[in-house]
Amino acid sequence: MQWMNSRKTRGQYFHVVPDKSSAEPPFTHSTPRSRLVVNMAARAPVATGRLMLGFRKWYYNMCGFNKLGLMRDDTIYEDSDVKEALRRLPENVCNDRMFRIKRALDLSMKQQILPKDQWTKFEEDVNYLTPYLEEVIRERKEMEEWMKK
């Protein structure tokens, strides 16, 4: 007699692969793990992705810079690579960045935050500096490689 059983355990479905040599019920406490097949593995990345997106949004809001109207790239520590990337920014993007930073300093001195409708939202935050920064770092590493030769 062939046994095929589905059992729901903590949100996942386990299917027991039938063993033709055995007449015992397919799922008992003594069932070897090799006979269990997990069918929900294909949906795990979707759930994990949604969970990670929720965590990223929560962390973004907990950092607090968005309450001052800043974007993530506004908070990067300015070393020599970042200064070069800032120099390469288009003028309007650089002016917007300086406005956000001056407004955040003013709000910080007054110990205030922006009204909630003016906070920078996770979806609106763009990495405007990151492409320039990656290019500067790539060029610096290439220059170091040339200097080694």
Tab-separated table of N, CA and C in Angstrom:
chain	number	residue	atom	x	y	z
A	1	MET	N	0.840	-1.176	0.000
A	1	MET	CA	0.000	0.000	0.000
A	1	MET	C	0.889	1.245	0.000
A	2	GLN	N	0.625	2.144	-0.897
A	2	GLN	CA	1.421	3.372	-0.998
A	2	GLN	C	0.805	4.444	-0.104
A	3	TRP	N	1.648	5.096	0.650
A	3	TRP	CA	1.191	6.159	1.528
A	3	TRP	C	1.703	7.495	0.991
A	4	MET	N	0.841	8.472	0.944
A	4	MET	CA	1.257	9.832	0.599
A	4	MET	C	0.526	10.753	1.558
A	5	ASN	N	1.261	11.553	2.276
A	5	ASN	CA	0.655	12.355	3.327
A	5	ASN	C	1.182	13.780	3.247
A	6	SER	N	0.308	14.751	3.449
A	6	SER	CA	0.707	16.150	3.588
A	6	SER	C	0.382	16.569	5.003
A	7	ARG	N	1.316	17.163	5.661
A	7	ARG	CA	1.095	17.604	7.018
A	7	ARG	C	1.611	19.030	7.145
A	8	LYS	N	0.788	19.916	7.664
A	8	LYS	CA	1.189	21.309	7.836
A	8	LYS	C	1.814	21.468	9.203
A	9	THR	N	3.052	21.954	9.216
A	9	THR	CA	3.763	22.140	10.464
A	9	THR	C	4.356	23.536	10.479
A	10	ARG	N	3.869	24.395	11.356
A	10	ARG	CA	4.368	25.755	11.516
A	10	ARG	C	4.455	26.517	10.191
A	11	GLY	N	3.411	26.439	9.390
A	11	GLY	CA	3.337	27.233	8.184
A	11	GLY	C	4.008	26.637	6.967
A	12	GLN	N	4.632	25.470	7.084
A	12	GLN	CA	5.262	24.853	5.926
A	12	GLN	C	4.629	23.496	5.675
A	13	TYR	N	4.580	23.114	4.422
A	13	TYR	CA	4.029	21.820	4.053
A	13	TYR	C	5.164	20.839	3.865
A	14	PHE	N	5.052	19.701	4.509
A	14	PHE	CA	6.014	18.627	4.347
A	14	PHE	C	5.300	17.480	3.655
A	15	HIS	N	5.874	16.961	2.609
A	15	HIS	CA	5.326	15.794	1.941
A	15	HIS	C	6.273	14.640	2.177
A	16	VAL	N	5.707	13.530	2.538
A	16	VAL	CA	6.515	12.350	2.788
A	16	VAL	C	6.631	11.575	1.494
A	17	VAL	N	7.856	11.262	1.126
A	17	VAL	CA	8.094	10.456	-0.061
A	17	VAL	C	7.766	9.019	0.296
A	18	PRO	N	6.888	8.376	-0.469
A	18	PRO	CA	6.490	7.012	-0.102
A	18	PRO	C	7.656	6.045	-0.194
A	19	ASP	N	7.711	5.178	0.766
A	19	ASP	CA	8.741	4.141	0.806
A	19	ASP	C	8.057	2.824	0.498
A	20	LYS	N	8.372	2.227	-0.630
A	20	LYS	CA	7.676	1.033	-1.087
A	20	LYS	C	7.990	-0.193	-0.239
A	21	SER	N	9.089	-0.187	0.458
A	21	SER	CA	9.472	-1.372	1.225
A	21	SER	C	8.853	-1.389	2.611
A	22	SER	N	8.182	-0.324	2.993
A	22	SER	CA	7.670	-0.243	4.349
A	22	SER	C	6.159	-0.195	4.344
A	23	ALA	N	5.535	-0.816	5.339
A	23	ALA	CA	4.078	-0.825	5.450
A	23	ALA	C	3.618	0.090	6.579
A	24	GLU	N	4.544	0.790	7.235
A	24	GLU	CA	4.164	1.672	8.335
A	24	GLU	C	3.590	2.978	7.787
A	25	PRO	N	2.846	3.729	8.591
A	25	PRO	CA	2.317	5.024	8.152
A	25	PRO	C	3.469	5.946	7.736
A	26	PRO	N	3.206	6.820	6.798
A	26	PRO	CA	4.295	7.595	6.214
A	26	PRO	C	4.909	8.644	7.126
A	27	PHE	N	4.181	9.183	8.077
A	27	PHE	CA	4.737	10.248	8.899
A	27	PHE	C	4.555	9.917	10.365
A	28	THR	N	5.623	9.526	11.001
A	28	THR	CA	5.615	9.245	12.432
A	28	THR	C	6.813	9.955	13.028
A	29	HIS	N	6.943	9.840	14.325
A	29	HIS	CA	8.090	10.466	14.984
A	29	HIS	C	9.401	9.800	14.595
A	30	SER	N	9.323	8.592	14.101
A	30	SER	CA	10.545	7.892	13.715
A	30	SER	C	10.846	8.012	12.216
A	31	THR	N	10.108	8.879	11.503
A	31	THR	CA	10.335	9.052	10.066
A	31	THR	C	11.709	9.686	9.850
A	32	PRO	N	12.555	9.060	9.044
A	32	PRO	CA	13.864	9.655	8.788
A	32	PRO	C	13.710	10.957	8.003
A	33	ARG	N	14.594	11.911	8.289
A	33	ARG	CA	14.529	13.208	7.630
A	33	ARG	C	14.737	13.095	6.127
A	34	SER	N	15.397	12.062	5.679
A	34	SER	CA	15.646	11.911	4.246
A	34	SER	C	14.366	11.676	3.470
A	35	ARG	N	13.304	11.263	4.135
A	35	ARG	CA	12.037	11.019	3.451
A	35	ARG	C	11.166	12.267	3.385
A	36	LEU	N	11.543	13.337	4.083
A	36	LEU	CA	10.748	14.560	4.083
A	36	LEU	C	11.221	15.482	2.965
A	37	VAL	N	10.293	16.055	2.241
A	37	VAL	CA	10.605	16.976	1.159
A	37	VAL	C	9.872	18.278	1.447
A	38	VAL	N	10.585	19.377	1.481
A	38	VAL	CA	9.976	20.668	1.750
A	38	VAL	C	9.567	21.293	0.425
A	39	ASN	N	8.287	21.647	0.293
A	39	ASN	CA	7.779	22.214	-0.948
A	39	ASN	C	7.694	23.731	-0.921
A	40	MET	N	7.908	24.376	0.198
A	40	MET	CA	7.761	25.815	0.299
A	40	MET	C	9.069	26.558	0.045
A	41	ALA	N	10.130	25.885	-0.283
A	41	ALA	CA	11.427	26.531	-0.453
A	41	ALA	C	11.413	27.552	-1.574
A	42	ALA	N	10.620	27.351	-2.589
A	42	ALA	CA	10.592	28.281	-3.712
A	42	ALA	C	9.985	29.623	-3.327
A	43	ARG	N	9.127	29.653	-2.319
A	43	ARG	CA	8.504	30.912	-1.915
A	43	ARG	C	9.285	31.635	-0.833
A	44	ALA	N	10.324	31.066	-0.315
A	44	ALA	CA	11.078	31.694	0.770
A	44	ALA	C	11.704	33.023	0.368
A	45	PRO	N	12.332	33.166	-0.808
A	45	PRO	CA	12.932	34.458	-1.144
A	45	PRO	C	11.925	35.598	-1.221
A	46	VAL	N	10.704	35.323	-1.653
A	46	VAL	CA	9.696	36.370	-1.741
A	46	VAL	C	9.372	36.884	-0.349
A	47	ALA	N	9.132	35.976	0.566
A	47	ALA	CA	8.820	36.379	1.933
A	47	ALA	C	10.013	37.066	2.574
A	48	THR	N	11.200	36.565	2.324
A	48	THR	CA	12.399	37.171	2.872
A	48	THR	C	12.600	38.558	2.295
A	49	GLY	N	12.344	38.731	1.006
A	49	GLY	CA	12.487	40.039	0.369
A	49	GLY	C	11.540	41.062	0.951
A	50	ARG	N	10.285	40.650	1.163
A	50	ARG	CA	9.319	41.568	1.769
A	50	ARG	C	9.704	41.899	3.197
A	51	LEU	N	10.194	40.914	3.915
A	51	LEU	CA	10.613	41.128	5.289
A	51	LEU	C	11.796	42.092	5.342
A	52	MET	N	12.760	41.896	4.448
A	52	MET	CA	13.931	42.777	4.421
A	52	MET	C	13.543	44.195	4.019
A	53	LEU	N	12.605	44.343	3.076
A	53	LEU	CA	12.152	45.665	2.677
A	53	LEU	C	11.488	46.373	3.855
A	54	GLY	N	10.680	45.646	4.598
A	54	GLY	CA	10.049	46.213	5.789
A	54	GLY	C	11.076	46.618	6.828
A	55	PHE	N	12.103	45.790	7.006
A	55	PHE	CA	13.155	46.120	7.966
A	55	PHE	C	13.933	47.348	7.503
A	56	ARG	N	14.234	47.426	6.187
A	56	ARG	CA	14.978	48.587	5.673
A	56	ARG	C	14.195	49.869	5.870
A	57	LYS	N	12.884	49.815	5.613
A	57	LYS	CA	12.056	51.007	5.815
A	57	LYS	C	12.029	51.412	7.288
A	58	TRP	N	11.896	50.424	8.170
A	58	TRP	CA	11.879	50.709	9.606
A	58	TRP	C	13.212	51.336	10.031
A	59	TYR	N	14.325	50.757	9.588
A	59	TYR	CA	15.648	51.266	9.950
A	59	TYR	C	15.855	52.665	9.383
A	60	TYR	N	15.398	52.910	8.163
A	60	TYR	CA	15.523	54.224	7.525
A	60	TYR	C	14.820	55.278	8.378
A	61	ASN	N	13.619	54.955	8.846
A	61	ASN	CA	12.875	55.910	9.662
A	61	ASN	C	13.477	56.073	11.052
A	62	MET	N	14.112	55.028	11.577
A	62	MET	CA	14.712	55.114	12.912
A	62	MET	C	16.015	55.917	12.909
A	63	CYS	N	16.687	56.013	11.762
A	63	CYS	CA	17.947	56.765	11.703
A	63	CYS	C	17.735	58.238	12.004
A	64	GLY	N	16.636	58.810	11.581
A	64	GLY	CA	16.292	60.175	11.951
A	64	GLY	C	16.712	61.249	10.969
A	65	PHE	N	17.635	60.968	10.059
A	65	PHE	CA	18.056	62.030	9.131
A	65	PHE	C	16.928	62.422	8.188
A	66	ASN	N	15.993	61.501	7.929
A	66	ASN	CA	14.880	61.837	7.041
A	66	ASN	C	13.932	62.843	7.687
A	67	LYS	N	13.908	62.897	9.019
A	67	LYS	CA	13.049	63.849	9.718
A	67	LYS	C	13.579	65.263	9.598
A	68	LEU	N	14.837	65.401	9.201
A	68	LEU	CA	15.444	66.704	8.967
A	68	LEU	C	15.461	67.050	7.476
A	69	GLY	N	14.915	66.168	6.650
A	69	GLY	CA	14.855	66.420	5.219
A	69	GLY	C	16.099	65.985	4.473
A	70	LEU	N	16.991	65.244	5.125
A	70	LEU	CA	18.214	64.793	4.476
A	70	LEU	C	17.981	63.487	3.727
A	71	MET	N	18.840	63.236	2.755
A	71	MET	CA	18.856	61.956	2.063
A	71	MET	C	20.038	61.148	2.584
A	72	ARG	N	20.044	59.872	2.269
A	72	ARG	CA	21.102	58.985	2.769
A	72	ARG	C	22.489	59.451	2.325
A	73	ASP	N	22.610	59.875	1.061
A	73	ASP	CA	23.921	60.306	0.560
A	73	ASP	C	24.377	61.630	1.173
A	74	ASP	N	23.466	62.383	1.795
A	74	ASP	CA	23.863	63.620	2.478
A	74	ASP	C	24.640	63.333	3.752
A	75	THR	N	24.527	62.120	4.281
A	75	THR	CA	25.143	61.797	5.575
A	75	THR	C	26.487	61.084	5.439
A	76	ILE	N	26.987	60.912	4.223
A	76	ILE	CA	28.260	60.212	4.019
A	76	ILE	C	29.408	61.090	4.522
A	77	TYR	N	30.332	60.473	5.258
A	77	TYR	CA	31.515	61.185	5.757
A	77	TYR	C	32.356	61.651	4.568
A	78	GLU	N	32.788	62.903	4.593
A	78	GLU	CA	33.499	63.483	3.467
A	78	GLU	C	35.001	63.236	3.579
A	79	ASP	N	35.463	62.180	2.924
A	79	ASP	CA	36.903	61.958	2.797
A	79	ASP	C	37.313	62.444	1.406
A	80	SER	N	38.533	62.143	0.982
A	80	SER	CA	39.023	62.672	-0.293
A	80	SER	C	38.216	62.135	-1.480
A	81	ASP	N	37.795	60.867	-1.419
A	81	ASP	CA	36.993	60.301	-2.510
A	81	ASP	C	35.635	60.981	-2.609
A	82	VAL	N	35.004	61.207	-1.476
A	82	VAL	CA	33.687	61.846	-1.469
A	82	VAL	C	33.799	63.291	-1.944
A	83	LYS	N	34.848	63.984	-1.542
A	83	LYS	CA	35.033	65.370	-1.996
A	83	LYS	C	35.187	65.438	-3.507
A	84	GLU	N	35.911	64.498	-4.084
A	84	GLU	CA	36.061	64.460	-5.540
A	84	GLU	C	34.728	64.142	-6.206
A	85	ALA	N	33.948	63.229	-5.632
A	85	ALA	CA	32.634	62.899	-6.189
A	85	ALA	C	31.699	64.108	-6.097
A	86	LEU	N	31.788	64.868	-5.010
A	86	LEU	CA	30.966	66.072	-4.865
A	86	LEU	C	31.355	67.130	-5.894
A	87	ARG	N	32.632	67.207	-6.196
A	87	ARG	CA	33.104	68.161	-7.194
A	87	ARG	C	32.532	67.832	-8.569
A	88	ARG	N	32.299	66.549	-8.848
A	88	ARG	CA	31.793	66.106	-10.143
A	88	ARG	C	30.272	66.188	-10.269
A	89	LEU	N	29.577	66.444	-9.170
A	89	LEU	CA	28.112	66.523	-9.219
A	89	LEU	C	27.655	67.684	-10.098
A	90	PRO	N	26.520	67.533	-10.770
A	90	PRO	CA	25.944	68.686	-11.488
A	90	PRO	C	25.589	69.794	-10.492
A	91	GLU	N	25.598	71.022	-10.974
A	91	GLU	CA	25.421	72.176	-10.093
A	91	GLU	C	24.077	72.161	-9.375
A	92	ASN	N	22.995	71.802	-10.073
A	92	ASN	CA	21.679	71.824	-9.414
A	92	ASN	C	21.578	70.765	-8.315
A	93	VAL	N	22.184	69.604	-8.517
A	93	VAL	CA	22.172	68.551	-7.493
A	93	VAL	C	22.997	68.989	-6.283
A	94	CYS	N	24.123	69.635	-6.550
A	94	CYS	CA	24.979	70.123	-5.459
A	94	CYS	C	24.262	71.221	-4.663
A	95	ASN	N	23.546	72.116	-5.361
A	95	ASN	CA	22.794	73.171	-4.672
A	95	ASN	C	21.676	72.591	-3.823
A	96	ASP	N	20.981	71.581	-4.339
A	96	ASP	CA	19.931	70.921	-3.553
A	96	ASP	C	20.514	70.286	-2.299
A	97	ARG	N	21.677	69.661	-2.434
A	97	ARG	CA	22.341	69.020	-1.293
A	97	ARG	C	22.708	70.058	-0.234
A	98	MET	N	23.277	71.179	-0.672
A	98	MET	CA	23.665	72.229	0.290
A	98	MET	C	22.431	72.803	0.990
A	99	PHE	N	21.319	72.957	0.267
A	99	PHE	CA	20.092	73.446	0.887
A	99	PHE	C	19.612	72.484	1.961
A	100	ARG	N	19.613	71.184	1.647
A	100	ARG	CA	19.150	70.187	2.626
A	100	ARG	C	20.043	70.193	3.870
A	101	ILE	N	21.345	70.289	3.672
A	101	ILE	CA	22.270	70.269	4.813
A	101	ILE	C	22.101	71.524	5.668
A	102	LYS	N	21.983	72.707	5.036
A	102	LYS	CA	21.799	73.955	5.805
A	102	LYS	C	20.473	73.946	6.561
A	103	ARG	N	19.422	73.430	5.912
A	103	ARG	CA	18.123	73.349	6.591
A	103	ARG	C	18.201	72.400	7.777
A	104	ALA	N	18.917	71.265	7.618
A	104	ALA	CA	19.053	70.299	8.711
A	104	ALA	C	19.853	70.902	9.870
A	105	LEU	N	20.907	71.660	9.562
A	105	LEU	CA	21.684	72.320	10.627
A	105	LEU	C	20.826	73.336	11.370
A	106	ASP	N	20.023	74.094	10.632
A	106	ASP	CA	19.144	75.084	11.255
A	106	ASP	C	18.122	74.403	12.170
A	107	LEU	N	17.500	73.336	11.670
A	107	LEU	CA	16.527	72.610	12.488
A	107	LEU	C	17.187	71.984	13.713
A	108	SER	N	18.400	71.508	13.546
A	108	SER	CA	19.113	70.889	14.655
A	108	SER	C	19.435	71.918	15.736
A	109	MET	N	19.831	73.117	15.315
A	109	MET	CA	20.123	74.163	16.304
A	109	MET	C	18.864	74.573	17.055
A	110	LYS	N	17.733	74.570	16.368
A	110	LYS	CA	16.465	74.928	17.002
A	110	LYS	C	15.841	73.754	17.755
A	111	GLN	N	16.467	72.578	17.655
A	111	GLN	CA	15.968	71.336	18.248
A	111	GLN	C	14.542	71.048	17.789
A	112	GLN	N	14.363	71.110	16.471
A	112	GLN	CA	13.070	70.854	15.849
A	112	GLN	C	13.251	69.831	14.730
A	113	ILE	N	12.139	69.326	14.259
A	113	ILE	CA	12.143	68.487	13.062
A	113	ILE	C	11.103	69.056	12.099
A	114	LEU	N	11.170	68.609	10.856
A	114	LEU	CA	10.219	69.051	9.841
A	114	LEU	C	8.836	68.465	10.113
A	115	PRO	N	7.797	69.098	9.578
A	115	PRO	CA	6.476	68.467	9.633
A	115	PRO	C	6.518	67.129	8.887
A	116	LYS	N	5.711	66.190	9.305
A	116	LYS	CA	5.781	64.828	8.779
A	116	LYS	C	5.596	64.759	7.259
A	117	ASP	N	4.817	65.654	6.683
A	117	ASP	CA	4.617	65.611	5.235
A	117	ASP	C	5.853	66.066	4.459
A	118	GLN	N	6.834	66.658	5.131
A	118	GLN	CA	8.074	67.101	4.474
A	118	GLN	C	9.251	66.167	4.734
A	119	TRP	N	9.046	65.113	5.505
A	119	TRP	CA	10.116	64.140	5.742
A	119	TRP	C	10.495	63.473	4.431
A	120	THR	N	11.748	63.101	4.301
A	120	THR	CA	12.183	62.341	3.133
A	120	THR	C	11.679	60.912	3.294
A	121	LYS	N	10.943	60.440	2.294
A	121	LYS	CA	10.389	59.083	2.351
A	121	LYS	C	11.389	58.088	1.775
A	122	PHE	N	11.311	56.858	2.233
A	122	PHE	CA	12.216	55.800	1.787
A	122	PHE	C	12.175	55.660	0.268
A	123	GLU	N	10.982	55.736	-0.305
A	123	GLU	CA	10.817	55.565	-1.747
A	123	GLU	C	11.386	56.741	-2.530
A	124	GLU	N	11.431	57.939	-1.928
A	124	GLU	CA	11.914	59.141	-2.612
A	124	GLU	C	13.424	59.314	-2.499
A	125	ASP	N	14.045	58.613	-1.586
A	125	ASP	CA	15.487	58.757	-1.370
A	125	ASP	C	16.235	58.099	-2.524
A	126	VAL	N	17.001	58.900	-3.237
A	126	VAL	CA	17.787	58.375	-4.363
A	126	VAL	C	19.268	58.496	-4.021
A	127	ASN	N	20.040	57.564	-4.532
A	127	ASN	CA	21.490	57.604	-4.333
A	127	ASN	C	22.102	58.475	-5.425
A	128	TYR	N	22.063	59.777	-5.221
A	128	TYR	CA	22.558	60.699	-6.234
A	128	TYR	C	24.084	60.759	-6.252
A	129	LEU	N	24.721	60.469	-5.146
A	129	LEU	CA	26.180	60.582	-5.057
A	129	LEU	C	26.881	59.249	-5.302
A	130	THR	N	26.218	58.151	-5.045
A	130	THR	CA	26.832	56.832	-5.109
A	130	THR	C	27.454	56.509	-6.473
A	131	PRO	N	26.800	56.779	-7.615
A	131	PRO	CA	27.453	56.463	-8.897
A	131	PRO	C	28.758	57.244	-9.102
A	132	TYR	N	28.769	58.504	-8.713
A	132	TYR	CA	29.985	59.307	-8.844
A	132	TYR	C	31.071	58.794	-7.904
A	133	LEU	N	30.670	58.422	-6.695
A	133	LEU	CA	31.625	57.910	-5.715
A	133	LEU	C	32.234	56.589	-6.168
A	134	GLU	N	31.411	55.701	-6.716
A	134	GLU	CA	31.935	54.432	-7.221
A	134	GLU	C	32.918	54.656	-8.361
A	135	GLU	N	32.633	55.632	-9.216
A	135	GLU	CA	33.543	55.946	-10.322
A	135	GLU	C	34.869	56.492	-9.800
A	136	VAL	N	34.820	57.369	-8.794
A	136	VAL	CA	36.042	57.929	-8.215
A	136	VAL	C	36.884	56.829	-7.569
A	137	ILE	N	36.244	55.937	-6.841
A	137	ILE	CA	36.978	54.847	-6.178
A	137	ILE	C	37.588	53.914	-7.210
A	138	ARG	N	36.840	53.613	-8.277
A	138	ARG	CA	37.366	52.758	-9.341
A	138	ARG	C	38.585	53.406	-10.001
A	139	GLU	N	38.506	54.711	-10.256
A	139	GLU	CA	39.635	55.417	-10.861
A	139	GLU	C	40.845	55.456	-9.929
A	140	ARG	N	40.592	55.647	-8.622
A	140	ARG	CA	41.705	55.682	-7.662
A	140	ARG	C	42.400	54.331	-7.593
A	141	LYS	N	41.608	53.248	-7.576
A	141	LYS	CA	42.207	51.906	-7.538
A	141	LYS	C	42.977	51.612	-8.808
A	142	GLU	N	42.454	52.064	-9.939
A	142	GLU	CA	43.159	51.866	-11.203
A	142	GLU	C	44.482	52.630	-11.201
A	143	MET	N	44.468	53.845	-10.662
A	143	MET	CA	45.689	54.650	-10.565
A	143	MET	C	46.713	53.978	-9.651
A	144	GLU	N	46.249	53.413	-8.526
A	144	GLU	CA	47.157	52.695	-7.620
A	144	GLU	C	47.771	51.498	-8.300
A	145	GLU	N	46.983	50.788	-9.121
A	145	GLU	CA	47.522	49.644	-9.859
A	145	GLU	C	48.603	50.082	-10.842
A	146	TRP	N	48.375	51.224	-11.503
A	146	TRP	CA	49.371	51.728	-12.439
A	146	TRP	C	50.654	52.142	-11.715
A	147	MET	N	50.492	52.706	-10.528
A	147	MET	CA	51.664	53.159	-9.767
A	147	MET	C	52.489	51.977	-9.262
A	148	LYS	N	51.871	50.818	-9.061
A	148	LYS	CA	52.606	49.634	-8.607
A	148	LYS	C	53.518	49.097	-9.690
A	149	LYS	N	53.143	49.273	-10.951
A	149	LYS	CA	53.918	48.699	-12.058
A	149	LYS	C	55.165	49.461	-12.359
